Amino acid sequence: MKITRFCAVAIIFAMVACTKDKTDYEAEIATEVTEYVEFEEAARITVGDYDIGVEALNGTFYVGYNEVRVKVTDKQTGADMQVSSVTFLPIRKEEGGNTTSCPHRYDMNISTDENCFSGYAVFTDASRPGGNWELYISFTIDGQLYSVHQAITVEEQLNMNLNMTSFTGKDDEQYIIALVSPQRPKVGENELVAGIYRFEQPNSPPTSDFPDPSQFTYTEVSGYTLLLDPRMPEPSMGNHSSPNNVDLTQRDDGLYYGVVNYTMTGNWTLNFILQNEEGRILRGTEVPTVFTPGIEGVKSELYIDVLF
């Protein structure tokens, strides 16, 4: 089972290792990007006397980073329940029986202001025939544990500013980098936010009923640095960069923050070099600084394409 799961995870990393190709640049740049700020219910599950509402921005799960909220209410009255803990585990099931997960917050954080529990999921692929996602959720009320699961739909990511990539580092570990913000950049300096996650290969077989969370663990890497070099790679742009960019470093919420300066709208490549807490380069290469008009720009071996 361990070997099967490792192979399945490796397949997922191969599938998302490159960001989406831009086959129609002019059409894509003309597409207006919608910025979603409101949480809406994306799934509802009922167990016993309780309804579990799972919320996401726009009420939709997308490939890439998704902030998630879980609320538990009384099925009859709709009143919010006093829940002491919530766990959250997305599982992807493939034809042939392979199961994988994605970066997620298993033990969700309580949000007293919203009377809910908050977390995230970085879905690595859209739902499709032969490959579907299910949410496994457990919660505790008055010392009693309830467990539920339900299939969900994950849509393709239409906003290229929220692209993601995955790769194997020089330490032979598997990583995912997902853009979190901005959804809708402006010309000028933008705060750039990303999540960086490492898959923890299980060292032992499952010890509990499926799904054993120890078999599907991702960690938010700690103390890394993501060096940033944005370029405009189109031949007409000469792979030029911009000033005042700031490399991404980690803050208390586990995400990585920096600054990207987009000097104009268009097709940009975020070239990265990922360094661990000791300064060792795990992935990424420097991009030549020479201006190359008429030639498609060179990219780092670690990059994410964006467009706005």
C-alpha atoms as a printed R data frame, in Angstrom:
    type eleno elety resid chain resno       x      y       z
1   ATOM     1    CA   MET     A     1   0.000  0.000   0.000
2   ATOM     2    CA   LYS     A     2   2.860  2.374   0.821
3   ATOM     3    CA   ILE     A     3   4.424  1.868  -2.616
4   ATOM     4    CA   THR     A     4   1.098  2.348  -4.376
5   ATOM     5    CA   ARG     A     5   0.428  5.603  -2.549
6   ATOM     6    CA   PHE     A     6   3.910  6.924  -3.287
7   ATOM     7    CA   CYS     A     7   3.455  6.214  -6.997
8   ATOM     8    CA   ALA     A     8   0.085  7.933  -6.989
9   ATOM     9    CA   VAL     A     9   1.540 11.018  -5.326
10  ATOM    10    CA   ALA     A    10   4.400 11.032  -7.821
11  ATOM    11    CA   ILE     A    11   1.887 10.986 -10.685
12  ATOM    12    CA   ILE     A    12   0.074 14.004  -9.230
13  ATOM    13    CA   PHE     A    13   3.340 15.901  -8.916
14  ATOM    14    CA   ALA     A    14   4.159 15.110 -12.537
15  ATOM    15    CA   MET     A    15   0.734 16.325 -13.653
16  ATOM    16    CA   VAL     A    16   1.034 19.724 -11.972
17  ATOM    17    CA   ALA     A    17   4.791 20.205 -12.244
18  ATOM    18    CA   CYS     A    18   4.350 22.779 -15.007
19  ATOM    19    CA   THR     A    19   1.949 25.676 -14.887
20  ATOM    20    CA   LYS     A    20  -0.641 25.958 -17.612
21  ATOM    21    CA   ASP     A    21   0.549 26.780 -21.101
22  ATOM    22    CA   LYS     A    22  -0.913 29.936 -22.582
23  ATOM    23    CA   THR     A    23  -2.262 28.892 -25.960
24  ATOM    24    CA   ASP     A    24  -4.120 32.121 -26.735
25  ATOM    25    CA   TYR     A    25  -2.303 35.022 -25.119
26  ATOM    26    CA   GLU     A    26  -4.421 37.815 -26.598
27  ATOM    27    CA   ALA     A    27  -7.696 36.138 -25.634
28  ATOM    28    CA   GLU     A    28  -6.514 35.468 -22.096
29  ATOM    29    CA   ILE     A    29  -5.235 38.967 -21.442
30  ATOM    30    CA   ALA     A    30  -8.643 40.324 -22.498
31  ATOM    31    CA   THR     A    31 -10.418 38.143 -19.925
32  ATOM    32    CA   GLU     A    32 -11.585 40.115 -16.909
33  ATOM    33    CA   VAL     A    33 -10.517 38.582 -13.604
34  ATOM    34    CA   THR     A    34 -13.110 38.476 -10.837
35  ATOM    35    CA   GLU     A    35 -11.859 38.962  -7.287
36  ATOM    36    CA   TYR     A    36 -13.799 36.822  -4.823
37  ATOM    37    CA   VAL     A    37 -14.078 38.088  -1.249
38  ATOM    38    CA   GLU     A    38 -17.302 36.529   0.045
39  ATOM    39    CA   PHE     A    39 -17.534 33.054   1.534
40  ATOM    40    CA   GLU     A    40 -20.445 30.953   0.316
41  ATOM    41    CA   GLU     A    41 -21.461 27.393   1.020
42  ATOM    42    CA   ALA     A    42 -19.690 24.944  -1.302
43  ATOM    43    CA   ALA     A    43 -20.878 21.698   0.329
44  ATOM    44    CA   ARG     A    44 -23.398 20.611   2.963
45  ATOM    45    CA   ILE     A    45 -23.337 17.337   4.881
46  ATOM    46    CA   THR     A    46 -25.888 16.058   7.394
47  ATOM    47    CA   VAL     A    47 -25.159 13.647  10.231
48  ATOM    48    CA   GLY     A    48 -27.638 12.906  13.001
49  ATOM    49    CA   ASP     A    49 -29.047 16.167  14.345
50  ATOM    50    CA   TYR     A    50 -26.396 18.351  12.710
51  ATOM    51    CA   ASP     A    51 -25.712 20.081   9.415
52  ATOM    52    CA   ILE     A    52 -22.101 20.707   8.416
53  ATOM    53    CA   GLY     A    53 -21.629 23.604   6.033
54  ATOM    54    CA   VAL     A    54 -18.328 23.868   4.171
55  ATOM    55    CA   GLU     A    55 -17.675 27.343   2.794
56  ATOM    56    CA   ALA     A    56 -15.204 28.642   0.221
57  ATOM    57    CA   LEU     A    57 -14.779 31.896  -1.673
58  ATOM    58    CA   ASN     A    58 -17.471 32.128  -4.350
59  ATOM    59    CA   GLY     A    59 -18.927 28.881  -3.003
60  ATOM    60    CA   THR     A    60 -16.581 26.936  -5.289
61  ATOM    61    CA   PHE     A    61 -13.516 24.754  -4.835
62  ATOM    62    CA   TYR     A    62 -10.792 25.487  -7.393
63  ATOM    63    CA   VAL     A    63  -7.480 23.895  -8.315
64  ATOM    64    CA   GLY     A    64  -4.892 25.680  -6.180
65  ATOM    65    CA   TYR     A    65  -5.172 27.352  -2.787
66  ATOM    66    CA   ASN     A    66  -8.642 27.488  -1.215
67  ATOM    67    CA   GLU     A    67  -9.428 29.063   2.144
68  ATOM    68    CA   VAL     A    68 -12.077 26.877   3.796
69  ATOM    69    CA   ARG     A    69 -14.534 27.397   6.650
70  ATOM    70    CA   VAL     A    70 -16.604 24.745   8.419
71  ATOM    71    CA   LYS     A    71 -19.748 25.535  10.414
72  ATOM    72    CA   VAL     A    72 -21.854 23.042  12.390
73  ATOM    73    CA   THR     A    73 -25.494 23.914  13.071
74  ATOM    74    CA   ASP     A    74 -28.566 22.274  14.546
75  ATOM    75    CA   LYS     A    75 -30.484 20.610  11.719
76  ATOM    76    CA   GLN     A    76 -33.872 21.658  13.077
77  ATOM    77    CA   THR     A    77 -33.280 25.187  14.350
78  ATOM    78    CA   GLY     A    78 -30.211 26.301  12.387
79  ATOM    79    CA   ALA     A    79 -28.535 27.431  15.607
80  ATOM    80    CA   ASP     A    80 -24.740 27.366  15.744
81  ATOM    81    CA   MET     A    81 -23.393 24.476  17.792
82  ATOM    82    CA   GLN     A    82 -20.612 24.675  20.367
83  ATOM    83    CA   VAL     A    83 -17.956 22.554  18.676
84  ATOM    84    CA   SER     A    84 -14.653 21.862  20.428
85  ATOM    85    CA   SER     A    85 -12.614 20.601  17.457
86  ATOM    86    CA   VAL     A    86 -12.830 19.933  13.716
87  ATOM    87    CA   THR     A    87 -10.555 17.877  11.471
88  ATOM    88    CA   PHE     A    88 -10.513 18.240   7.696
89  ATOM    89    CA   LEU     A    89  -9.003 15.800   5.186
90  ATOM    90    CA   PRO     A    90  -9.462 16.021   1.389
91  ATOM    91    CA   ILE     A    91  -8.941 12.716  -0.418
92  ATOM    92    CA   ARG     A    92  -8.669 12.159  -4.167
93  ATOM    93    CA   LYS     A    93  -9.772  8.743  -5.391
94  ATOM    94    CA   GLU     A    94  -8.588  7.462  -8.750
95  ATOM    95    CA   GLU     A    95  -9.694  4.557 -10.887
96  ATOM    96    CA   GLY     A    96  -7.803  1.475  -9.796
97  ATOM    97    CA   GLY     A    97  -8.062  2.361  -6.118
98  ATOM    98    CA   ASN     A    98  -5.208  4.854  -5.747
99  ATOM    99    CA   THR     A    99  -5.837  7.505  -3.102
100 ATOM   100    CA   THR     A   100  -3.937 10.733  -2.515
101 ATOM   101    CA   SER     A   101  -4.456 14.012  -0.728
102 ATOM   102    CA   CYS     A   102  -3.158 17.562  -1.095
103 ATOM   103    CA   PRO     A   103  -1.810 20.268   1.209
104 ATOM   104    CA   HIS     A   104  -4.458 21.002   3.825
105 ATOM   105    CA   ARG     A   105  -4.951 22.005   7.450
106 ATOM   106    CA   TYR     A   106  -6.043 18.840   9.209
107 ATOM   107    CA   ASP     A   107  -6.727 20.360  12.640
108 ATOM   108    CA   MET     A   108  -8.774 23.412  11.755
109 ATOM   109    CA   ASN     A   109  -8.451 26.670  13.688
110 ATOM   110    CA   ILE     A   110 -11.389 28.024  15.639
111 ATOM   111    CA   SER     A   111 -12.619 31.456  14.568
112 ATOM   112    CA   THR     A   112 -14.736 32.893  17.357
113 ATOM   113    CA   ASP     A   113 -15.678 35.998  15.362
114 ATOM   114    CA   GLU     A   114 -17.312 33.914  12.640
115 ATOM   115    CA   ASN     A   115 -18.316 31.033  14.943
116 ATOM   116    CA   CYS     A   116 -16.660 28.576  12.593
117 ATOM   117    CA   PHE     A   117 -13.449 26.632  12.036
118 ATOM   118    CA   SER     A   118 -11.014 27.759   9.357
119 ATOM   119    CA   GLY     A   119  -8.371 26.035   7.275
120 ATOM   120    CA   TYR     A   120  -7.344 25.513   3.670
121 ATOM   121    CA   ALA     A   121  -6.916 22.976   0.903
122 ATOM   122    CA   VAL     A   122  -4.575 23.189  -2.092
123 ATOM   123    CA   PHE     A   123  -6.344 21.003  -4.634
124 ATOM   124    CA   THR     A   124  -3.864 19.592  -7.137
125 ATOM   125    CA   ASP     A   125  -6.283 18.602  -9.885
126 ATOM   126    CA   ALA     A   126  -9.837 19.235 -11.002
127 ATOM   127    CA   SER     A   127 -12.607 16.687 -10.651
128 ATOM   128    CA   ARG     A   128 -12.978 14.529 -13.744
129 ATOM   129    CA   PRO     A   129 -14.216 11.076 -14.764
130 ATOM   130    CA   GLY     A   130 -11.939  8.585 -13.064
131 ATOM   131    CA   GLY     A   131 -10.680 11.063 -10.484
132 ATOM   132    CA   ASN     A   132 -12.827 12.650  -7.787
133 ATOM   133    CA   TRP     A   133 -12.388 14.404  -4.451
134 ATOM   134    CA   GLU     A   134 -14.069 13.617  -1.140
135 ATOM   135    CA   LEU     A   135 -13.963 15.558   2.125
136 ATOM   136    CA   TYR     A   136 -13.542 13.613   5.369
137 ATOM   137    CA   ILE     A   137 -14.579 15.762   8.320
138 ATOM   138    CA   SER     A   138 -14.845 14.974  12.009
139 ATOM   139    CA   PHE     A   139 -16.050 17.212  14.831
140 ATOM   140    CA   THR     A   140 -16.612 16.956  18.565
141 ATOM   141    CA   ILE     A   141 -19.656 18.200  20.502
142 ATOM   142    CA   ASP     A   142 -19.977 17.590  24.257
143 ATOM   143    CA   GLY     A   143 -17.201 15.017  24.099
144 ATOM   144    CA   GLN     A   144 -18.827 12.979  21.331
145 ATOM   145    CA   LEU     A   145 -16.994 12.517  18.028
146 ATOM   146    CA   TYR     A   146 -18.888 12.618  14.735
147 ATOM   147    CA   SER     A   147 -17.360 11.676  11.378
148 ATOM   148    CA   VAL     A   148 -18.741 12.344   7.900
149 ATOM   149    CA   HIS     A   149 -17.540 12.317   4.317
150 ATOM   150    CA   GLN     A   150 -18.943 13.524   1.030
151 ATOM   151    CA   ALA     A   151 -17.875 13.881  -2.592
152 ATOM   152    CA   ILE     A   152 -17.196 17.408  -3.839
153 ATOM   153    CA   THR     A   153 -16.449 19.042  -7.178
154 ATOM   154    CA   VAL     A   154 -13.174 20.862  -7.776
155 ATOM   155    CA   GLU     A   155 -13.163 23.217 -10.762
156 ATOM   156    CA   GLU     A   156 -10.263 24.246 -12.970
157 ATOM   157    CA   GLN     A   157  -8.481 27.412 -11.867
158 ATOM   158    CA   LEU     A   158  -9.440 30.222 -14.250
159 ATOM   159    CA   ASN     A   159  -7.388 32.931 -12.526
160 ATOM   160    CA   MET     A   160  -3.773 32.577 -13.583
161 ATOM   161    CA   ASN     A   161  -2.700 34.798 -10.687
162 ATOM   162    CA   LEU     A   162  -3.568 31.838  -8.437
163 ATOM   163    CA   ASN     A   163  -1.513 29.243 -10.316
164 ATOM   164    CA   MET     A   164   0.578 26.614  -8.576
165 ATOM   165    CA   THR     A   165   3.476 24.285  -9.292
166 ATOM   166    CA   SER     A   166   4.971 21.142  -7.798
167 ATOM   167    CA   PHE     A   167   8.449 19.656  -7.966
168 ATOM   168    CA   THR     A   168  11.009 17.386  -6.372
169 ATOM   169    CA   GLY     A   169  13.724 19.300  -4.551
170 ATOM   170    CA   LYS     A   170  17.424 18.517  -4.416
171 ATOM   171    CA   ASP     A   171  16.698 16.924  -1.036
172 ATOM   172    CA   ASP     A   172  14.457 14.384  -2.863
173 ATOM   173    CA   GLU     A   173  11.389 15.756  -1.093
174 ATOM   174    CA   GLN     A   174   8.196 16.635  -2.937
175 ATOM   175    CA   TYR     A   175   6.999 20.255  -2.730
176 ATOM   176    CA   ILE     A   176   4.048 22.346  -3.822
177 ATOM   177    CA   ILE     A   177   4.050 26.136  -4.157
178 ATOM   178    CA   ALA     A   178   0.633 27.771  -4.529
179 ATOM   179    CA   LEU     A   179  -0.083 31.451  -5.102
180 ATOM   180    CA   VAL     A   180  -2.597 32.868  -2.616
181 ATOM   181    CA   SER     A   181  -2.689 36.608  -3.378
182 ATOM   182    CA   PRO     A   182  -3.193 38.952  -5.156
183 ATOM   183    CA   GLN     A   183  -6.215 37.622  -6.992
184 ATOM   184    CA   ARG     A   184  -6.336 40.759  -9.112
185 ATOM   185    CA   PRO     A   185  -2.962 42.528  -9.302
186 ATOM   186    CA   LYS     A   186  -2.508 46.178 -10.157
187 ATOM   187    CA   VAL     A   187   0.207 47.872 -12.153
188 ATOM   188    CA   GLY     A   188   2.816 48.701  -9.544
189 ATOM   189    CA   GLU     A   189   3.923 47.018  -6.351
190 ATOM   190    CA   ASN     A   190   1.730 44.165  -5.082
191 ATOM   191    CA   GLU     A   191   2.011 42.102  -1.932
192 ATOM   192    CA   LEU     A   192   2.690 38.561  -3.160
193 ATOM   193    CA   VAL     A   193   1.550 35.703  -0.918
194 ATOM   194    CA   ALA     A   194   2.255 32.006  -1.445
195 ATOM   195    CA   GLY     A   195   2.028 28.741   0.429
196 ATOM   196    CA   ILE     A   196   4.957 26.310   0.366
197 ATOM   197    CA   TYR     A   197   4.244 22.706   1.340
198 ATOM   198    CA   ARG     A   198   6.207 19.457   1.634
199 ATOM   199    CA   PHE     A   199   4.699 15.973   1.395
200 ATOM   200    CA   GLU     A   200   5.652 13.779   4.347
201 ATOM   201    CA   GLN     A   201   6.165 10.290   2.986
202 ATOM   202    CA   PRO     A   202   4.683  7.835   5.535
203 ATOM   203    CA   ASN     A   203   7.215  5.595   7.259
204 ATOM   204    CA   SER     A   204   4.748  2.964   8.412
205 ATOM   205    CA   PRO     A   205   1.506  1.381   7.186
206 ATOM   206    CA   PRO     A   206  -1.896  2.732   8.269
207 ATOM   207    CA   THR     A   207  -2.772  2.185  11.915
208 ATOM   208    CA   SER     A   208  -6.442  3.205  11.744
209 ATOM   209    CA   ASP     A   209  -9.426  2.883   9.450
210 ATOM   210    CA   PHE     A   210  -9.301  4.668   6.093
211 ATOM   211    CA   PRO     A   211  -8.370  7.394   5.742
212 ATOM   212    CA   ASP     A   212  -5.503  7.357   8.228
213 ATOM   213    CA   PRO     A   213  -4.331 11.014   8.280
214 ATOM   214    CA   SER     A   214  -0.733  9.934   8.899
215 ATOM   215    CA   GLN     A   215  -0.656  8.596   5.336
216 ATOM   216    CA   PHE     A   216  -1.689 11.926   3.785
217 ATOM   217    CA   THR     A   217   0.369 14.539   5.633
218 ATOM   218    CA   TYR     A   218   1.701 17.778   4.175
219 ATOM   219    CA   THR     A   219   3.599 20.335   6.225
220 ATOM   220    CA   GLU     A   220   3.985 24.073   5.800
221 ATOM   221    CA   VAL     A   221   7.749 24.386   5.401
222 ATOM   222    CA   SER     A   222   9.283 26.584   8.071
223 ATOM   223    CA   GLY     A   223  11.982 29.217   7.750
224 ATOM   224    CA   TYR     A   224  12.518 28.912   4.000
225 ATOM   225    CA   THR     A   225  13.128 31.786   1.570
226 ATOM   226    CA   LEU     A   226  11.624 32.071  -1.910
227 ATOM   227    CA   LEU     A   227  13.843 34.309  -4.035
228 ATOM   228    CA   LEU     A   228  11.829 36.221  -6.640
229 ATOM   229    CA   ASP     A   229  12.771 37.472 -10.115
230 ATOM   230    CA   PRO     A   230   9.698 38.483 -12.184
231 ATOM   231    CA   ARG     A   231  10.124 38.790 -15.950
232 ATOM   232    CA   MET     A   232   8.008 39.470 -19.035
233 ATOM   233    CA   PRO     A   233   9.002 36.493 -21.216
234 ATOM   234    CA   GLU     A   234   7.197 37.383 -24.453
235 ATOM   235    CA   PRO     A   235   9.690 37.983 -27.328
236 ATOM   236    CA   SER     A   236   8.435 41.556 -27.718
237 ATOM   237    CA   MET     A   237   9.270 42.273 -24.071
238 ATOM   238    CA   GLY     A   238  12.854 41.043 -24.052
239 ATOM   239    CA   ASN     A   239  12.452 39.213 -20.726
240 ATOM   240    CA   HIS     A   240  12.776 42.493 -18.828
241 ATOM   241    CA   SER     A   241  12.342 42.590 -15.061
242 ATOM   242    CA   SER     A   242  11.221 45.325 -12.661
243 ATOM   243    CA   PRO     A   243  12.643 47.142  -9.622
244 ATOM   244    CA   ASN     A   244  11.720 46.982  -5.936
245 ATOM   245    CA   ASN     A   245  10.756 43.312  -5.751
246 ATOM   246    CA   VAL     A   246  11.056 41.629  -2.348
247 ATOM   247    CA   ASP     A   247  11.805 37.940  -1.761
248 ATOM   248    CA   LEU     A   248   9.173 35.900   0.063
249 ATOM   249    CA   THR     A   249   9.686 34.993   3.728
250 ATOM   250    CA   GLN     A   250   7.388 33.322   6.226
251 ATOM   251    CA   ARG     A   251   5.042 35.040   8.665
252 ATOM   252    CA   ASP     A   252   3.197 33.731  11.702
253 ATOM   253    CA   ASP     A   253   0.259 32.391   9.667
254 ATOM   254    CA   GLY     A   254   2.600 29.962   7.872
255 ATOM   255    CA   LEU     A   255   2.323 31.671   4.488
256 ATOM   256    CA   TYR     A   256   5.163 33.411   2.637
257 ATOM   257    CA   TYR     A   257   5.020 37.134   1.861
258 ATOM   258    CA   GLY     A   258   6.974 39.337  -0.518
259 ATOM   259    CA   VAL     A   259   6.473 42.116  -3.061
260 ATOM   260    CA   VAL     A   260   6.199 41.844  -6.840
261 ATOM   261    CA   ASN     A   261   6.304 44.971  -8.977
262 ATOM   262    CA   TYR     A   262   4.353 44.648 -12.219
263 ATOM   263    CA   THR     A   263   5.343 47.622 -14.374
264 ATOM   264    CA   MET     A   264   2.615 46.903 -16.941
265 ATOM   265    CA   THR     A   265  -0.193 44.460 -17.652
266 ATOM   266    CA   GLY     A   266   0.554 41.299 -19.581
267 ATOM   267    CA   ASN     A   267   2.221 37.944 -19.347
268 ATOM   268    CA   TRP     A   268   4.664 37.646 -16.435
269 ATOM   269    CA   THR     A   269   6.795 34.776 -15.206
270 ATOM   270    CA   LEU     A   270   7.593 34.598 -11.504
271 ATOM   271    CA   ASN     A   271  11.034 33.005 -11.492
272 ATOM   272    CA   PHE     A   272  11.901 31.475  -8.139
273 ATOM   273    CA   ILE     A   273  14.813 29.996  -6.229
274 ATOM   274    CA   LEU     A   274  13.766 28.074  -3.118
275 ATOM   275    CA   GLN     A   275  16.216 28.027  -0.212
276 ATOM   276    CA   ASN     A   276  15.746 26.030   2.977
277 ATOM   277    CA   GLU     A   277  16.359 27.396   6.469
278 ATOM   278    CA   GLU     A   278  20.096 26.720   6.064
279 ATOM   279    CA   GLY     A   279  20.310 28.626   2.776
280 ATOM   280    CA   ARG     A   280  20.645 25.500   0.648
281 ATOM   281    CA   ILE     A   281  19.055 25.820  -2.794
282 ATOM   282    CA   LEU     A   282  16.404 23.130  -3.187
283 ATOM   283    CA   ARG     A   283  15.157 24.194  -6.604
284 ATOM   284    CA   GLY     A   284  15.525 27.061  -9.025
285 ATOM   285    CA   THR     A   285  18.155 28.746 -11.187
286 ATOM   286    CA   GLU     A   286  19.189 32.335 -11.817
287 ATOM   287    CA   VAL     A   287  17.803 33.971 -14.949
288 ATOM   288    CA   PRO     A   288  20.216 35.900 -17.204
289 ATOM   289    CA   THR     A   289  19.918 39.669 -16.876
290 ATOM   290    CA   VAL     A   290  20.639 40.366 -20.550
291 ATOM   291    CA   PHE     A   291  17.824 42.070 -22.483
292 ATOM   292    CA   THR     A   292  16.708 39.728 -25.302
293 ATOM   293    CA   PRO     A   293  14.188 41.443 -27.628
294 ATOM   294    CA   GLY     A   294  12.722 39.107 -30.246
295 ATOM   295    CA   ILE     A   295  13.553 35.989 -28.218
296 ATOM   296    CA   GLU     A   296  11.333 34.212 -25.726
297 ATOM   297    CA   GLY     A   297  12.709 34.757 -22.256
298 ATOM   298    CA   VAL     A   298  14.721 32.188 -20.331
299 ATOM   299    CA   LYS     A   299  12.990 30.907 -17.176
300 ATOM   300    CA   SER     A   300  14.232 29.486 -13.907
301 ATOM   301    CA   GLU     A   301  13.796 25.750 -13.453
302 ATOM   302    CA   LEU     A   302  11.253 26.805 -10.798
303 ATOM   303    CA   TYR     A   303   8.636 29.282 -11.948
304 ATOM   304    CA   ILE     A   304   4.939 30.126 -12.084
305 ATOM   305    CA   ASP     A   305   3.338 32.001 -14.977
306 ATOM   306    CA   VAL     A   306   0.756 34.699 -14.263
307 ATOM   307    CA   LEU     A   307  -1.297 36.989 -16.476
308 ATOM   308    CA   PHE     A   308  -3.330 40.113 -15.780
